[in-house]
Short mmCIF file of C-alpha atoms in Angstrom, two decimals:
data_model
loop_
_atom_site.label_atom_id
_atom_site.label_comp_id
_atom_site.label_asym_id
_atom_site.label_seq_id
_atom_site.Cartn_x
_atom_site.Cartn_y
_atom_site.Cartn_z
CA UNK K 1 -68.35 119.50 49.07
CA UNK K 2 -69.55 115.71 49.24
CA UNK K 3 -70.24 115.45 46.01
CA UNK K 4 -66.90 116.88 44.88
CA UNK K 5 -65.29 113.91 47.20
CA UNK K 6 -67.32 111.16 45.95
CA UNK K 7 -66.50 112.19 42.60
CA UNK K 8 -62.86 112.12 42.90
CA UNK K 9 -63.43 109.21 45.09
CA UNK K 10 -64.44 107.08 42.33
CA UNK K 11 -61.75 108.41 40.30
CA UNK K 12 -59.08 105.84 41.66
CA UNK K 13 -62.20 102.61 40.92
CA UNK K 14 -61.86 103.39 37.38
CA UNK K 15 -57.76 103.35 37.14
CA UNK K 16 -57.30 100.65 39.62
CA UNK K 17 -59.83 98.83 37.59
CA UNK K 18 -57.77 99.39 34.64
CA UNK K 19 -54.18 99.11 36.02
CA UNK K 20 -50.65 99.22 34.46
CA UNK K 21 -47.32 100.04 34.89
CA UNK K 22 -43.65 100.92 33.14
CA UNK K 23 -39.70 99.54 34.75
CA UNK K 24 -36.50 100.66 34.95
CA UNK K 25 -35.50 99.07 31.40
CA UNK K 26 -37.90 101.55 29.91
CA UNK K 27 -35.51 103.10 28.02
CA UNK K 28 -34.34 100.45 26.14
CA UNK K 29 -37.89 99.24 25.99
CA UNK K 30 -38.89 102.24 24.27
CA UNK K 31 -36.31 102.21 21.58
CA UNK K 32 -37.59 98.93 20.30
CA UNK K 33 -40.84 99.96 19.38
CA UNK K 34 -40.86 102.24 16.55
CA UNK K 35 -43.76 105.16 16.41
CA UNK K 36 -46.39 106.02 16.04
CA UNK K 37 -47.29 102.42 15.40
CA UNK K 38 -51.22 102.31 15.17
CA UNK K 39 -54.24 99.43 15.78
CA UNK K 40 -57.30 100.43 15.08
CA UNK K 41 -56.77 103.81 14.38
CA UNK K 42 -55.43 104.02 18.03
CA UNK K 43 -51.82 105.48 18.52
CA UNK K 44 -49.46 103.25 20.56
CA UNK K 45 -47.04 104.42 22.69
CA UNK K 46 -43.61 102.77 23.82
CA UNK K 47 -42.94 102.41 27.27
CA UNK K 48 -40.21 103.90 28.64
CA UNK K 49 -40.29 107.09 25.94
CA UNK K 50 -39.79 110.65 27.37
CA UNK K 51 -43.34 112.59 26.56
CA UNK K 52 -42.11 114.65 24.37
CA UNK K 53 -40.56 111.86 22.45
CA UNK K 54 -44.41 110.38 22.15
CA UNK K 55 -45.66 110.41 18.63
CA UNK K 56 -49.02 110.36 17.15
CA UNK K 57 -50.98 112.22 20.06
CA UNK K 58 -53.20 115.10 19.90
CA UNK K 59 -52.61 117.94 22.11
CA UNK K 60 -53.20 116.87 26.07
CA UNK K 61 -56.90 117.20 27.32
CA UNK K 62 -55.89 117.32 31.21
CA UNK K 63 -52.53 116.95 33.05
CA UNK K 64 -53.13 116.00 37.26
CA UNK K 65 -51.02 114.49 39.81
CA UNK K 66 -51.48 111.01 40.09
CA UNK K 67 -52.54 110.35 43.38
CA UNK K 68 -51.45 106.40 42.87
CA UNK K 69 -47.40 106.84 42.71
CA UNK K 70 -45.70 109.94 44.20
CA UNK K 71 -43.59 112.03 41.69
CA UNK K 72 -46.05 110.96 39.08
CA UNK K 73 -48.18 112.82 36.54
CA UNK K 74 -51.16 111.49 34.22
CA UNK K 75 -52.52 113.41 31.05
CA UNK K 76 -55.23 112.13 29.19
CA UNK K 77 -55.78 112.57 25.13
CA UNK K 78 -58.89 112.44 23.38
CA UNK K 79 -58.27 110.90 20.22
CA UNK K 80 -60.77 109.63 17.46
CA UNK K 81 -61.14 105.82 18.91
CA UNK K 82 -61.79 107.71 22.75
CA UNK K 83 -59.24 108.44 25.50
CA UNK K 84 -55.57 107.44 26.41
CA UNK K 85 -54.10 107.94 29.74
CA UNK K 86 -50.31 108.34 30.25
CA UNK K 87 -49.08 107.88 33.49
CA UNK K 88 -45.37 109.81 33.29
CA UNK K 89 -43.20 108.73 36.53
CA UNK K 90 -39.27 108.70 35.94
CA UNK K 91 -39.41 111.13 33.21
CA UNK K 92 -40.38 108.46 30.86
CA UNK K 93 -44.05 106.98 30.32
CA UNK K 94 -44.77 104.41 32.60
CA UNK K 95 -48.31 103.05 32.20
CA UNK K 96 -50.68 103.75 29.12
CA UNK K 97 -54.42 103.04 29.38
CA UNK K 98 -56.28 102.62 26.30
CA UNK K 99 -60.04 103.51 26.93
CA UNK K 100 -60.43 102.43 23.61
CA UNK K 101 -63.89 100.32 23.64
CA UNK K 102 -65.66 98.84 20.41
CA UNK K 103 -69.03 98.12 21.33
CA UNK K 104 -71.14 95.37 19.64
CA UNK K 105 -68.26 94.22 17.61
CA UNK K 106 -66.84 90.65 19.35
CA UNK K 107 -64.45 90.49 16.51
CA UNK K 108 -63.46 93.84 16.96
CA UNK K 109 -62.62 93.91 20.43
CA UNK K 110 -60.60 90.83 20.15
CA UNK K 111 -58.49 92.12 17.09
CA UNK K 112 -57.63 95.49 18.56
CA UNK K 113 -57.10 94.23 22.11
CA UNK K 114 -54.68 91.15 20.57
CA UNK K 115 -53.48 94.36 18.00
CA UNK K 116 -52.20 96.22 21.17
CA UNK K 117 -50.53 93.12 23.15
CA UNK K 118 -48.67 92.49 19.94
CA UNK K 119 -47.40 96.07 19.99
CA UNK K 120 -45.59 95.82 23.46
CA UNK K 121 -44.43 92.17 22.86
CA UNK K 122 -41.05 93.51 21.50
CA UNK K 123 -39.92 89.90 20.38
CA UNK K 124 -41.35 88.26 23.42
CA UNK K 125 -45.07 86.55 24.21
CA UNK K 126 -47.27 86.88 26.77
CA UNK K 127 -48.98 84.21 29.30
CA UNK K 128 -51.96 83.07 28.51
CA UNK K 129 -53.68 85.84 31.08
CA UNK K 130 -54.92 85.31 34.18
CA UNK K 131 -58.61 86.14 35.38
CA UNK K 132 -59.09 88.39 38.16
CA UNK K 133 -61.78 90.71 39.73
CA UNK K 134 -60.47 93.60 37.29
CA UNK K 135 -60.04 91.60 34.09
CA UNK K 136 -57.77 89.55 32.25
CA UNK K 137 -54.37 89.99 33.41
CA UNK K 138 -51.42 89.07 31.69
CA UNK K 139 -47.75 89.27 31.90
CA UNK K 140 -45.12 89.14 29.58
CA UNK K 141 -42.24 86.60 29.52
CA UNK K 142 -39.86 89.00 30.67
CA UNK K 143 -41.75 89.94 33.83
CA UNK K 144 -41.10 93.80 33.26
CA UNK K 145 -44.28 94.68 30.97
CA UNK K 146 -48.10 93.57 32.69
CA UNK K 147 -51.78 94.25 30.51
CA UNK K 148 -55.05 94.16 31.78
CA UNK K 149 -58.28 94.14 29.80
CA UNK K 150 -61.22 94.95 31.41
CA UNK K 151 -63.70 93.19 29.56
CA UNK K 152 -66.92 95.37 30.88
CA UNK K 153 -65.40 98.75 30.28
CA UNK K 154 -62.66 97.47 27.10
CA UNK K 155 -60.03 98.96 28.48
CA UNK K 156 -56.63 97.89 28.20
CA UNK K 157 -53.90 98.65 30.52
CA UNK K 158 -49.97 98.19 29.72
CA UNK K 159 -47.43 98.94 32.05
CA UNK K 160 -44.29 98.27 33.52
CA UNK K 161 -44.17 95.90 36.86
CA UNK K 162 -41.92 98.88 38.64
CA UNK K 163 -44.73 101.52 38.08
CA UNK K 164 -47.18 99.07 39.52
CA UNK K 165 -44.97 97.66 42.37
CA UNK K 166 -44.90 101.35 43.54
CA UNK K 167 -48.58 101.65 43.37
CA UNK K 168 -49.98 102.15 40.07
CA UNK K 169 -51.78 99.30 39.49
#
């Protein structure tokens, strides 16, 4: 039984490590991106889109509760690059994690990483990122949309500022 709880206990490590979040604009949000746009191979996914409105994903892996924000639910893909995590809150996606990593490939890193802020920048930029104990943060110039890339794990996190305001972040 211990084992089982320090399991799931260092479940919430990884996604806080690797936070993100979607807002209340997500609908209109979503209708600017156009899909499945792809980097790297990898599939992106507006924020703000209804799940079954989410193109270019495989069938789901794993659906759970998230145990970050209540009335939320996570499913997790495999696809050919690794794993995404959709956090669904709202009945539309709210935070997308991209454990996506390219390993021994600076270059490549920083071109898909760079590739998937430029998805979600929907005609506006993003800060230059701030450093913090989980990564590079940054926000965009709206203040709805956050990223974080973990540089140890290369994750990246987008999300909306409502989804992590109510705790998934």
């Amino acid at each position: 039984m211990k084992r089982t709880l320090l399991l799931f206990a260092a479940l919430p490590l990884l996604l806080i490590a690797v936070p993100g979040c979607v807002g209340d604009d997500a609908a209109e949000e979503g209708s600017e991106m156009a899909g499945p746009d792809m980097v790297a191979g990898i599939p992106m996914i507006p924020l703000g889109t209804e799940l079954s409105e989410a193109l270019g994903l495989p069938p789901v892996t794993e659906r759970f509760v998230s145990f970050e924000v209540q009335n939320a639910t996570d499913f997790l893909y495999e696809v050919e690059k690794g794993r995404i995590l959709l956090s669904v809150w709202n009945e539309s996606v709210h935070r997308v994690i991209y454990q996506t990593p390219i390993r021994n490939d600076e270059a490549g890193r920083t071109e898909k990483n760079q590739g998937i802020l430029a998805a979600y920048e929907l005609g506006m930029t993003w800060d230059e990122g701030t450093e913090t104990e989980a990564g590079t943060l940054y926000l965009r110039s709206d203040g709805r949309v956050f990223a974080l890339w973990n540089p140890e794990s290369d994750f990246m996190t987008v999300g909306t500022t409502a989804f992590r305001d109510a705790g998934g972040g």
